[in-house]
XYZ file of N, CA and C in Angstrom:
726
model
N -114.306 150.382 -50.025
C -115.432 151.145 -49.489
C -116.723 150.680 -50.180
N -117.764 150.417 -49.378
C -118.994 149.926 -50.010
C -119.654 151.004 -50.845
N -120.144 150.615 -52.017
C -120.821 151.594 -52.861
C -122.263 151.754 -52.413
N -122.910 152.773 -52.959
C -124.290 153.064 -52.581
C -125.198 151.867 -52.871
N -125.930 151.452 -51.889
C -126.835 150.331 -52.079
C -126.193 148.979 -51.882
N -124.981 148.955 -51.368
C -124.301 147.698 -51.101
C -125.140 146.851 -50.145
N -125.420 145.562 -50.473
C -126.279 144.717 -49.617
C -125.773 144.606 -48.187
N -124.438 144.511 -48.016
C -123.893 144.420 -46.669
C -124.154 145.670 -45.868
N -124.041 146.825 -46.523
C -124.280 148.100 -45.854
C -125.754 148.239 -45.483
N -126.625 147.814 -46.382
C -128.069 147.870 -46.118
C -128.427 146.972 -44.938
N -127.816 145.787 -44.903
C -128.094 144.857 -43.813
C -127.654 145.434 -42.470
N -126.457 146.027 -42.429
C -125.962 146.613 -41.185
C -126.869 147.734 -40.697
N -127.353 148.529 -41.644
C -128.268 149.619 -41.279
C -129.572 149.063 -40.715
N -130.113 148.039 -41.392
C -131.361 147.423 -40.922
C -131.172 146.784 -39.553
N -130.010 146.157 -39.347
C -129.738 145.509 -38.071
C -129.641 146.534 -36.953
N -128.971 147.648 -37.217
C -128.859 148.709 -36.211
C -130.235 149.287 -35.878
N -131.064 149.482 -36.893
C -132.413 150.000 -36.659
C -133.249 149.012 -35.858
N -133.073 147.724 -36.164
C -133.813 146.684 -35.445
C -133.436 146.666 -33.972
N -132.157 146.719 -33.681
C -131.714 146.698 -32.296
C -132.159 147.950 -31.555
N -132.158 149.084 -32.253
C -132.641 150.321 -31.630
C -134.134 150.215 -31.319
N -134.885 149.556 -32.208
C -136.323 149.368 -31.981
C -136.575 148.492 -30.764
N -135.787 147.439 -30.619
C -135.951 146.553 -29.470
C -135.560 147.268 -28.185
N -134.477 148.042 -28.220
C -134.075 148.811 -27.032
C -135.175 149.792 -26.633
N -135.811 150.382 -27.636
C -136.899 151.332 -27.353
C -138.094 150.605 -26.740
N -138.374 149.386 -27.232
C -139.483 148.608 -26.678
C -139.224 148.266 -25.215
N -137.991 147.874 -24.904
C -137.638 147.548 -23.525
C -137.775 148.776 -22.639
N -137.360 149.919 -23.160
C -137.474 151.172 -22.403
C -138.935 151.479 -22.097
N -139.801 151.296 -23.074
C -141.234 151.556 -22.866
C -141.818 150.583 -21.854
N -141.420 149.322 -21.940
C -141.947 148.304 -21.030
C -141.440 148.485 -19.603
N -140.319 149.152 -19.459
C -139.767 149.395 -18.124
C -140.510 150.501 -17.392
N -141.296 151.281 -18.130
C -142.062 152.368 -17.524
C -143.504 151.960 -17.296
N -144.390 152.898 -17.451
C -145.823 152.652 -17.230
C -146.575 152.740 -18.546
N -146.111 152.001 -19.517
C -146.722 151.998 -20.842
C -148.167 151.513 -20.764
N -149.156 152.339 -21.203
C -150.565 151.940 -21.095
C -150.972 150.833 -22.071
N -150.238 150.691 -23.169
C -150.568 149.663 -24.162
C -149.307 148.860 -24.489
N -148.941 147.970 -23.581
C -147.649 147.286 -23.730
C -147.642 146.104 -24.689
N -148.816 145.655 -25.134
C -148.875 144.392 -25.864
C -148.001 144.397 -27.114
N -148.035 145.477 -27.901
C -147.269 145.472 -29.148
C -145.767 145.488 -28.891
N -145.349 146.079 -27.771
C -143.927 146.080 -27.442
C -143.476 144.694 -26.967
N -144.362 144.013 -26.236
C -144.065 142.647 -25.810
C -143.974 141.711 -27.012
N -144.874 141.895 -27.963
C -144.847 141.060 -29.166
C -143.610 141.360 -30.012
N -143.141 142.606 -29.965
C -141.905 142.950 -30.675
C -140.722 142.195 -30.078
N -140.693 142.094 -28.743
C -139.638 141.321 -28.092
C -139.741 139.847 -28.465
N -140.962 139.329 -28.414
C -141.160 137.907 -28.744
C -140.674 137.615 -30.159
N -140.995 138.501 -31.095
C -140.576 138.300 -32.473
C -139.077 138.376 -32.645
N -138.447 139.322 -31.956
C -136.993 139.499 -32.086
C -136.226 138.373 -31.412
N -136.712 137.923 -30.243
C -136.013 136.863 -29.506
C -136.207 135.492 -30.133
N -137.283 135.333 -30.884
C -137.613 133.997 -31.372
C -137.454 133.795 -32.857
N -136.729 134.648 -33.535
C -136.571 134.469 -34.972
C -135.773 133.219 -35.304
N -136.149 132.526 -36.380
C -135.351 131.371 -36.800
C -134.019 131.830 -37.380
N -132.953 131.205 -36.939
C -131.613 131.615 -37.370
C -131.401 131.344 -38.851
N -131.992 130.285 -39.366
C -131.707 129.840 -40.731
C -132.523 130.561 -41.793
N -133.446 131.426 -41.385
C -134.307 132.096 -42.366
C -133.595 133.341 -42.881
N -133.074 133.284 -44.093
C -132.241 134.364 -44.619
C -133.028 135.646 -44.881
N -134.331 135.553 -45.006
C -135.130 136.739 -45.286
C -135.301 137.599 -44.049
N -134.993 137.054 -42.892
C -135.203 137.761 -41.632
C -133.876 138.244 -41.072
N -133.960 139.250 -40.230
C -132.790 139.641 -39.467
C -132.510 138.562 -38.430
N -131.285 138.431 -37.968
C -130.965 137.398 -36.971
C -131.670 137.688 -35.655
N -131.876 136.658 -34.830
C -132.538 136.876 -33.537
C -131.707 137.781 -32.648
N -132.404 138.519 -31.816
C -131.755 139.381 -30.829
C -131.608 138.590 -29.539
N -130.423 138.571 -28.970
C -130.201 137.836 -27.722
C -130.929 138.537 -26.580
N -131.736 137.803 -25.803
C -132.444 138.419 -24.673
C -131.455 138.939 -23.634
N -131.690 140.127 -23.152
C -130.873 140.691 -22.080
C -131.617 140.574 -20.760
N -130.886 140.666 -19.667
C -131.527 140.585 -18.355
C -132.542 141.707 -18.180
N -132.197 142.899 -18.655
C -133.137 144.018 -18.530
C -134.391 143.771 -19.362
N -134.204 143.234 -20.563
C -135.349 142.948 -21.403
C -136.261 141.903 -20.784
N -135.674 140.852 -20.241
C -136.443 139.787 -19.604
C -137.225 140.339 -18.407
N -136.575 141.147 -17.592
C -137.245 141.717 -16.424
C -138.333 142.702 -16.831
N -138.120 143.416 -17.926
C -139.141 144.341 -18.418
C -140.385 143.583 -18.869
N -140.175 142.459 -19.553
C -141.316 141.646 -19.979
C -142.031 141.039 -18.781
N -141.257 140.593 -17.780
C -141.850 139.943 -16.609
C -142.736 140.884 -15.803
N -142.528 142.189 -15.925
C -143.361 143.148 -15.195
C -144.828 143.032 -15.587
N -145.090 142.480 -16.772
C -146.453 142.448 -17.298
C -147.091 141.066 -17.228
N -146.424 140.139 -16.568
C -146.965 138.780 -16.471
C -148.284 138.756 -15.717
N -148.455 139.652 -14.758
C -149.684 139.664 -13.955
C -150.575 140.862 -14.285
N -150.495 141.316 -15.528
C -151.368 142.412 -15.969
C -152.829 141.979 -15.900
N -153.709 142.929 -15.735
C -155.140 142.602 -15.638
C -155.707 142.138 -16.981
N -155.109 142.578 -18.074
C -155.552 142.181 -19.406
C -154.909 140.838 -19.766
N -155.702 139.784 -19.979
C -155.127 138.466 -20.270
C -154.303 138.440 -21.555
N -154.637 139.291 -22.514
C -153.853 139.335 -23.744
C -152.454 139.889 -23.490
N -152.364 140.857 -22.574
C -151.059 141.391 -22.196
C -150.275 140.323 -21.429
N -150.972 139.631 -20.528
C -150.329 138.523 -19.800
C -149.719 137.523 -20.778
N -150.509 137.131 -21.730
C -150.058 136.109 -22.679
C -148.893 136.646 -23.510
N -148.949 137.895 -23.949
C -147.866 138.468 -24.742
C -146.563 138.489 -23.941
N -146.663 138.827 -22.658
C -145.465 138.838 -21.807
C -144.888 137.433 -21.674
N -145.752 136.453 -21.503
C -145.294 135.078 -21.331
C -144.752 134.485 -22.631
N -145.343 134.872 -23.754
C -144.820 134.423 -25.049
C -143.404 134.965 -25.249
N -143.199 136.225 -24.886
C -141.855 136.805 -24.997
C -140.869 136.039 -24.124
N -141.276 135.712 -22.912
C -140.388 134.989 -22.003
C -140.149 133.561 -22.474
N -141.147 132.958 -23.099
C -140.929 131.623 -23.674
C -139.857 131.686 -24.751
N -139.917 132.711 -25.589
C -138.921 132.864 -26.654
C -137.533 133.147 -26.076
N -137.494 133.704 -24.868
C -136.203 133.993 -24.242
C -135.486 132.719 -23.801
N -136.225 131.618 -23.628
C -135.622 130.352 -23.249
C -134.963 130.409 -21.880
N -133.763 129.872 -21.781
C -133.074 129.814 -20.488
C -132.735 131.201 -19.967
N -132.730 132.208 -20.834
C -132.463 133.576 -20.383
C -133.568 134.085 -19.457
N -134.718 133.401 -19.439
C -135.832 133.809 -18.579
C -135.693 133.303 -17.156
N -134.660 132.554 -16.849
C -134.516 131.966 -15.516
C -134.580 132.981 -14.369
N -134.016 134.189 -14.513
C -134.081 135.137 -13.394
C -135.499 135.531 -12.987
N -136.497 135.297 -13.859
C -137.863 135.733 -13.545
C -138.823 134.554 -13.447
N -138.311 133.325 -13.317
C -139.194 132.163 -13.320
C -140.107 132.100 -12.102
N -139.720 132.706 -10.996
C -140.611 132.736 -9.833
C -141.868 133.532 -10.152
N -141.693 134.639 -10.863
C -142.848 135.431 -11.302
C -143.706 134.631 -12.266
N -143.065 133.919 -13.172
C -143.799 133.097 -14.136
C -144.562 131.985 -13.425
N -143.922 131.336 -12.453
C -144.575 130.241 -11.731
C -145.834 130.714 -11.009
N -145.840 131.950 -10.538
C -147.029 132.487 -9.880
C -148.224 132.540 -10.827
N -147.944 132.671 -12.140
C -149.029 132.746 -13.123
C -149.694 131.399 -13.365
N -149.135 130.325 -12.815
C -149.774 129.012 -12.950
C -151.095 128.943 -12.204
N -151.344 129.902 -11.336
C -152.619 129.932 -10.605
C -153.580 130.969 -11.183
N -153.228 131.553 -12.320
C -154.093 132.549 -12.945
C -155.460 131.946 -13.267
N -156.481 132.764 -13.189
C -157.827 132.294 -13.558
C -157.986 132.208 -15.074
N -157.042 132.796 -15.799
C -157.100 132.793 -17.255
C -156.386 131.559 -17.815
N -157.097 130.699 -18.516
C -156.461 129.482 -19.059
C -155.261 129.788 -19.951
N -155.370 130.820 -20.803
C -154.258 131.098 -21.715
C -153.010 131.514 -20.950
N -153.192 132.169 -19.803
C -152.040 132.574 -18.998
C -151.388 131.363 -18.347
N -152.191 130.433 -17.857
C -151.624 129.233 -17.222
C -150.855 128.384 -18.235
N -151.425 128.220 -19.424
C -150.747 127.446 -20.459
C -149.438 128.126 -20.857
N -149.494 129.440 -21.059
C -148.296 130.172 -21.478
C -147.225 130.127 -20.400
N -147.624 130.234 -19.137
C -146.652 130.165 -18.040
C -146.002 128.787 -17.991
N -146.791 127.754 -18.180
C -146.239 126.396 -18.166
C -145.273 126.190 -19.326
N -145.552 126.796 -20.470
C -144.638 126.686 -21.610
C -143.296 127.345 -21.298
N -143.332 128.498 -20.657
C -142.085 129.176 -20.291
C -141.249 128.275 -19.392
N -141.882 127.705 -18.383
C -141.169 126.874 -17.414
C -140.626 125.602 -18.064
N -141.393 125.025 -18.974
C -140.927 123.814 -19.652
C -139.708 124.103 -20.518
N -139.692 125.263 -21.151
C -138.583 125.581 -22.044
C -137.343 126.017 -21.276
N -137.528 126.695 -20.144
C -136.393 127.264 -19.425
C -135.745 126.292 -18.449
N -136.297 125.085 -18.288
C -135.760 124.110 -17.330
C -135.638 124.759 -15.956
N -136.743 124.808 -15.197
C -136.791 125.577 -13.950
C -135.879 125.056 -12.851
N -135.752 125.869 -11.838
C -134.946 125.536 -10.665
C -135.835 124.878 -9.607
N -135.246 124.284 -8.578
C -136.051 123.638 -7.527
C -137.054 124.577 -6.869
N -136.778 125.866 -6.879
C -137.698 126.817 -6.248
C -139.076 126.818 -6.899
N -139.129 126.472 -8.176
C -140.424 126.466 -8.877
C -141.142 125.112 -8.782
N -140.494 124.116 -8.196
C -141.079 122.774 -8.139
C -142.427 122.730 -7.426
N -142.607 123.397 -6.261
C -143.912 123.326 -5.599
C -145.063 123.823 -6.478
N -144.848 124.929 -7.186
C -145.899 125.458 -8.060
C -146.178 124.502 -9.213
N -145.138 123.901 -9.748
C -145.317 122.963 -10.854
C -146.007 121.681 -10.390
N -145.701 121.225 -9.188
C -146.381 120.027 -8.671
C -147.872 120.285 -8.484
N -148.210 121.474 -8.036
C -149.637 121.812 -7.909
C -150.293 121.848 -9.289
N -149.541 122.277 -10.302
C -150.084 122.346 -11.659
C -150.342 120.967 -12.260
N -149.799 119.922 -11.657
C -150.047 118.563 -12.149
C -151.510 118.159 -12.014
N -152.254 118.899 -11.201
C -153.681 118.616 -11.054
C -154.543 119.699 -11.686
N -153.962 120.523 -12.536
C -154.725 121.563 -13.231
C -155.827 120.928 -14.071
N -156.918 121.654 -14.233
C -158.031 121.117 -15.013
C -157.693 121.014 -16.507
N -156.694 121.735 -16.951
C -156.298 121.711 -18.354
C -155.194 120.678 -18.578
N -155.428 119.735 -19.473
C -154.433 118.689 -19.699
C -153.133 119.286 -20.246
N -153.221 120.353 -21.026
C -152.010 120.960 -21.573
C -151.113 121.485 -20.464
N -151.703 122.095 -19.449
C -150.916 122.580 -18.317
C -150.270 121.418 -17.583
N -151.023 120.337 -17.403
C -150.468 119.170 -16.704
C -149.274 118.598 -17.462
N -149.419 118.462 -18.772
C -148.334 117.900 -19.563
C -147.097 118.794 -19.527
N -147.280 120.095 -19.652
C -146.154 121.018 -19.631
C -145.499 121.048 -18.249
N -146.306 120.907 -17.205
C -145.746 120.848 -15.850
C -144.886 119.599 -15.686
N -145.337 118.485 -16.244
C -144.534 117.253 -16.230
C -143.210 117.495 -16.949
N -143.289 118.113 -18.117
C -142.081 118.369 -18.907
C -141.104 119.252 -18.136
N -141.633 120.303 -17.505
C -140.770 121.221 -16.754
C -140.126 120.519 -15.559
N -140.907 119.746 -14.819
C -140.362 119.043 -13.659
C -139.325 118.013 -14.079
N -139.582 117.319 -15.172
C -138.620 116.324 -15.647
C -137.300 116.974 -16.022
N -137.381 118.107 -16.680
C -136.158 118.787 -17.114
C -135.412 119.442 -15.955
N -136.122 119.655 -14.855
C -135.461 120.242 -13.689
C -134.830 119.177 -12.800
N -135.075 117.889 -13.128
C -134.523 116.808 -12.324
C -135.337 116.508 -11.080
N -136.586 116.946 -11.026
C -137.422 116.700 -9.857
C -137.721 115.207 -9.732
N -137.817 114.717 -8.496
C -138.016 113.279 -8.276
C -139.480 112.901 -8.076
N -140.401 113.821 -8.337
C -141.820 113.505 -8.202
C -142.207 112.462 -9.258
N -143.037 111.456 -8.905
C -143.459 110.456 -9.903
C -144.328 111.101 -10.983
N -143.833 111.142 -12.194
C -144.499 111.883 -13.264
C -145.195 110.993 -14.286
N -144.689 109.776 -14.469
C -145.308 108.879 -15.451
C -146.791 108.628 -15.151
N -147.195 108.439 -13.872
C -148.622 108.233 -13.600
C -149.500 109.406 -14.033
N -148.963 110.618 -13.966
C -149.736 111.788 -14.397
C -150.038 111.687 -15.886
N -149.048 111.277 -16.660
C -149.239 111.150 -18.103
C -150.108 109.946 -18.454
N -149.967 108.884 -17.693
C -150.807 107.710 -17.945
C -152.284 108.046 -17.724
N -152.544 108.865 -16.711
C -153.924 109.215 -16.375
C -154.514 110.258 -17.318
N -153.668 110.941 -18.083
C -154.176 112.004 -18.961
C -153.807 111.742 -20.416
N -153.675 110.481 -20.763
C -153.360 110.124 -22.142
C -154.455 110.642 -23.067
N -154.094 111.276 -24.191
C -155.110 111.858 -25.069
C -155.928 110.806 -25.799
N -157.177 111.143 -26.028
C -158.023 110.307 -26.863
C -157.725 110.623 -28.316
N -157.843 109.634 -29.181
C -157.483 109.831 -30.578
C -158.691 109.890 -31.513
N -159.854 110.122 -30.959
C -161.027 110.162 -31.823
C -161.576 111.569 -31.983
N -160.857 112.569 -31.479
C -161.306 113.949 -31.598
C -160.601 114.615 -32.775
N -161.169 115.670 -33.266
C -160.669 116.312 -34.477
C -159.246 116.849 -34.307
N -158.941 117.418 -33.140
C -157.631 118.022 -32.920
C -156.668 117.080 -32.206
N -156.950 115.797 -32.248
C -156.110 114.830 -31.537
C -154.638 114.895 -31.918
N -154.261 115.072 -33.202
C -152.833 115.109 -33.509
C -152.094 116.208 -32.751
N -152.712 117.364 -32.597
C -152.073 118.450 -31.872
C -151.897 118.061 -30.402
N -152.928 117.480 -29.828
C -152.860 117.089 -28.427
C -151.847 115.964 -28.231
N -151.821 115.037 -29.170
C -150.902 113.915 -29.038
C -149.449 114.391 -29.032
N -149.097 115.347 -29.861
C -147.722 115.844 -29.907
C -147.329 116.465 -28.572
N -148.267 117.184 -27.928
C -147.967 117.768 -26.620
C -147.720 116.699 -25.574
N -148.526 115.649 -25.599
C -148.358 114.556 -24.647
C -147.037 113.821 -24.891
N -146.716 113.597 -26.158
C -145.480 112.889 -26.491
C -144.247 113.707 -26.094
N -144.350 115.028 -26.176
C -143.245 115.864 -25.733
C -142.965 115.680 -24.252
N -144.041 115.567 -23.461
C -143.880 115.340 -22.025
C -143.320 113.943 -21.761
N -143.784 112.964 -22.524
C -143.263 111.598 -22.374
C -141.763 111.573 -22.652
N -141.351 112.209 -23.736
C -139.932 112.217 -24.109
C -139.076 112.866 -23.033
N -139.617 113.864 -22.358
C -138.847 114.560 -21.320
C -138.540 113.657 -20.132
N -139.305 112.578 -19.946
C -139.069 111.666 -18.824
C -137.833 110.799 -19.017
N -137.354 110.692 -20.243
C -136.198 109.835 -20.481
C -136.533 108.370 -20.225
N -135.650 107.673 -19.537
C -135.850 106.243 -19.287
C -137.053 105.980 -18.389
N -137.439 106.955 -17.586
C -138.606 106.765 -16.716
C -139.889 106.584 -17.519
N -139.844 106.964 -18.792
C -141.035 106.814 -19.639
C -141.305 105.365 -19.999
N -140.390 104.456 -19.646
C -140.618 103.044 -19.970
C -141.878 102.508 -19.294
N -142.281 103.131 -18.186
C -143.519 102.730 -17.515
C -144.742 103.003 -18.390
N -144.567 103.843 -19.416
C -145.677 104.202 -20.294
C -145.683 103.400 -21.590
N -144.828 102.386 -21.691
C -144.783 101.595 -22.921
C -146.132 100.966 -23.294
N -146.916 100.448 -22.334
C -148.229 99.909 -22.724
C -149.113 100.962 -23.386
N -149.130 102.175 -22.831
C -149.930 103.250 -23.414
C -149.396 103.642 -24.791
N -148.071 103.697 -24.917
C -147.465 104.074 -26.193
C -147.752 103.029 -27.270
N -147.676 101.766 -26.915
C -147.963 100.709 -27.882
C -149.426 100.745 -28.325
N -150.299 100.999 -27.375
C -151.726 101.074 -27.716
C -152.001 102.255 -28.640
N -151.391 103.398 -28.345
C -151.564 104.573 -29.197
C -150.988 104.320 -30.583
N -149.863 103.637 -30.633
C -149.255 103.338 -31.930
C -150.171 102.462 -32.769
N -150.764 101.451 -32.159
C -151.716 100.605 -32.883
C -152.907 101.415 -33.365
N -153.342 102.355 -32.527
C -154.515 103.159 -32.883
C -154.222 104.087 -34.052
N -153.029 104.648 -34.118
C -152.730 105.578 -35.203
C -152.726 104.889 -36.559
N -152.444 103.582 -36.596
C -152.462 102.862 -37.868
C -153.885 102.725 -38.421
N -154.879 102.911 -37.563
C -156.271 102.797 -37.989
C -156.829 104.128 -38.481
N -156.029 105.192 -38.336
C -156.498 106.521 -38.707
C -156.071 106.864 -40.126
N -156.483 108.054 -40.571
C -156.232 108.466 -41.945
C -154.746 108.393 -42.301
N -154.435 107.707 -43.388
C -153.047 107.587 -43.828
C -152.593 108.826 -44.593
N -153.512 109.701 -44.954
C -153.157 110.868 -45.769
C -152.945 112.124 -44.929
N -153.141 112.032 -43.641
C -153.030 113.196 -42.765
C -151.576 113.356 -42.313
N -150.966 114.481 -42.690
C -149.562 114.720 -42.345
C -149.335 114.701 -40.850
N -150.294 115.264 -40.088
C -150.154 115.299 -38.631
C -150.041 113.891 -38.069
N -150.862 112.977 -38.583
C -150.809 111.606 -38.077
C -149.496 110.933 -38.453
N -149.002 111.219 -39.642
C -147.715 110.654 -40.044
C -146.622 111.097 -39.072
N -146.594 112.374 -38.730
C -145.566 112.890 -37.824
C -145.717 112.302 -36.423
N -146.969 112.220 -35.950
C -147.210 111.649 -34.629
C -146.808 110.181 -34.586
N -147.132 109.457 -35.648
C -146.788 108.031 -35.712
C -145.264 107.855 -35.705
N -144.562 108.710 -36.425
C -143.102 108.625 -36.460
C -142.530 108.875 -35.063
N -143.060 109.884 -34.356
C -142.597 110.180 -32.995
C -142.875 109.009 -32.069
N -144.055 108.428 -32.183
C -144.405 107.269 -31.362
C -143.464 106.102 -31.625
N -143.225 105.824 -32.888
C -142.337 104.711 -33.240
C -140.944 104.913 -32.659
N -140.447 106.143 -32.762
C -139.102 106.426 -32.240
C -139.054 106.247 -30.730
N -140.051 106.759 -30.029
C -140.081 106.630 -28.568
C -140.154 105.167 -28.135
N -141.038 104.423 -28.776
C -141.189 103.001 -28.431
C -139.878 102.262 -28.679
N -139.236 102.537 -29.809
C -137.973 101.865 -30.143
C -136.888 102.196 -29.111
N -136.785 103.477 -28.739
C -135.753 103.896 -27.784
C -136.001 103.319 -26.401
N -137.268 103.302 -25.981
C -137.580 102.792 -24.639
C -137.399 101.284 -24.558
N -137.733 100.580 -25.623
C -137.510 99.125 -25.636
C -136.014 98.818 -25.563
N -135.220 99.668 -26.205
C -133.768 99.446 -26.207
C -133.161 99.660 -24.827
N -133.797 100.504 -24.011
C -133.237 100.782 -22.674
C -133.677 99.758 -21.648
N -134.705 98.980 -21.956
C -135.176 97.987 -20.978
C -134.119 96.894 -20.783
N -133.873 96.607 -19.544
C -132.893 95.580 -19.216
C -131.487 96.119 -19.056
N -131.288 97.396 -19.453
C -129.962 97.990 -19.271
C -129.831 98.556 -17.858
N -128.658 98.502 -17.239
C -128.478 99.025 -15.884
C -128.573 100.546 -15.872
């Protein structure tokens, strides 16, 4: 029998309280909660916890009811609520598939943060063919981040739309302050193309040469350069193979 203050007993109690809190959040989101943002963020935090972080409780598996409760707020009038709902659904991963049609509708939102967040959900959940038309329209979005995420989502869904030209036309410039962040997003979309990304080898080689001219002490550039090197090496290895 566990003694008073036993760590295992404390953990079980905390876990039960955590799950009860998430169930309560889902219940509130299923109704007409006037301030849903904090409940949506509670879902996002619970669904997206890192498994390996021992200081945290383990992630809560998204349920269909929870996913549908979050999706009710995707088209809220408050853009912060929209974004919170979409962040929760992004953390749900493939469990968000039942509501991806609702998410795809947000790709036409007038709010940039909502369009980006919706594209992230679709890229992570590997959408179905039903979402392809909305994602193809997003390939011409004014925001390069939306275009890249739409490419990633379409590639992961197995869509046959030509995607490499979209990335070639929106290759990031490397002379801006936040270029490393933008470059990682573009490279993620390139990687999602698989062997089809070989058409982008000229752009990748040029970017690789350019990164060698940038600050050698910047961790972001080191990581981007490593990703570029790996992609170039893998794509060169696939050339000439059937």
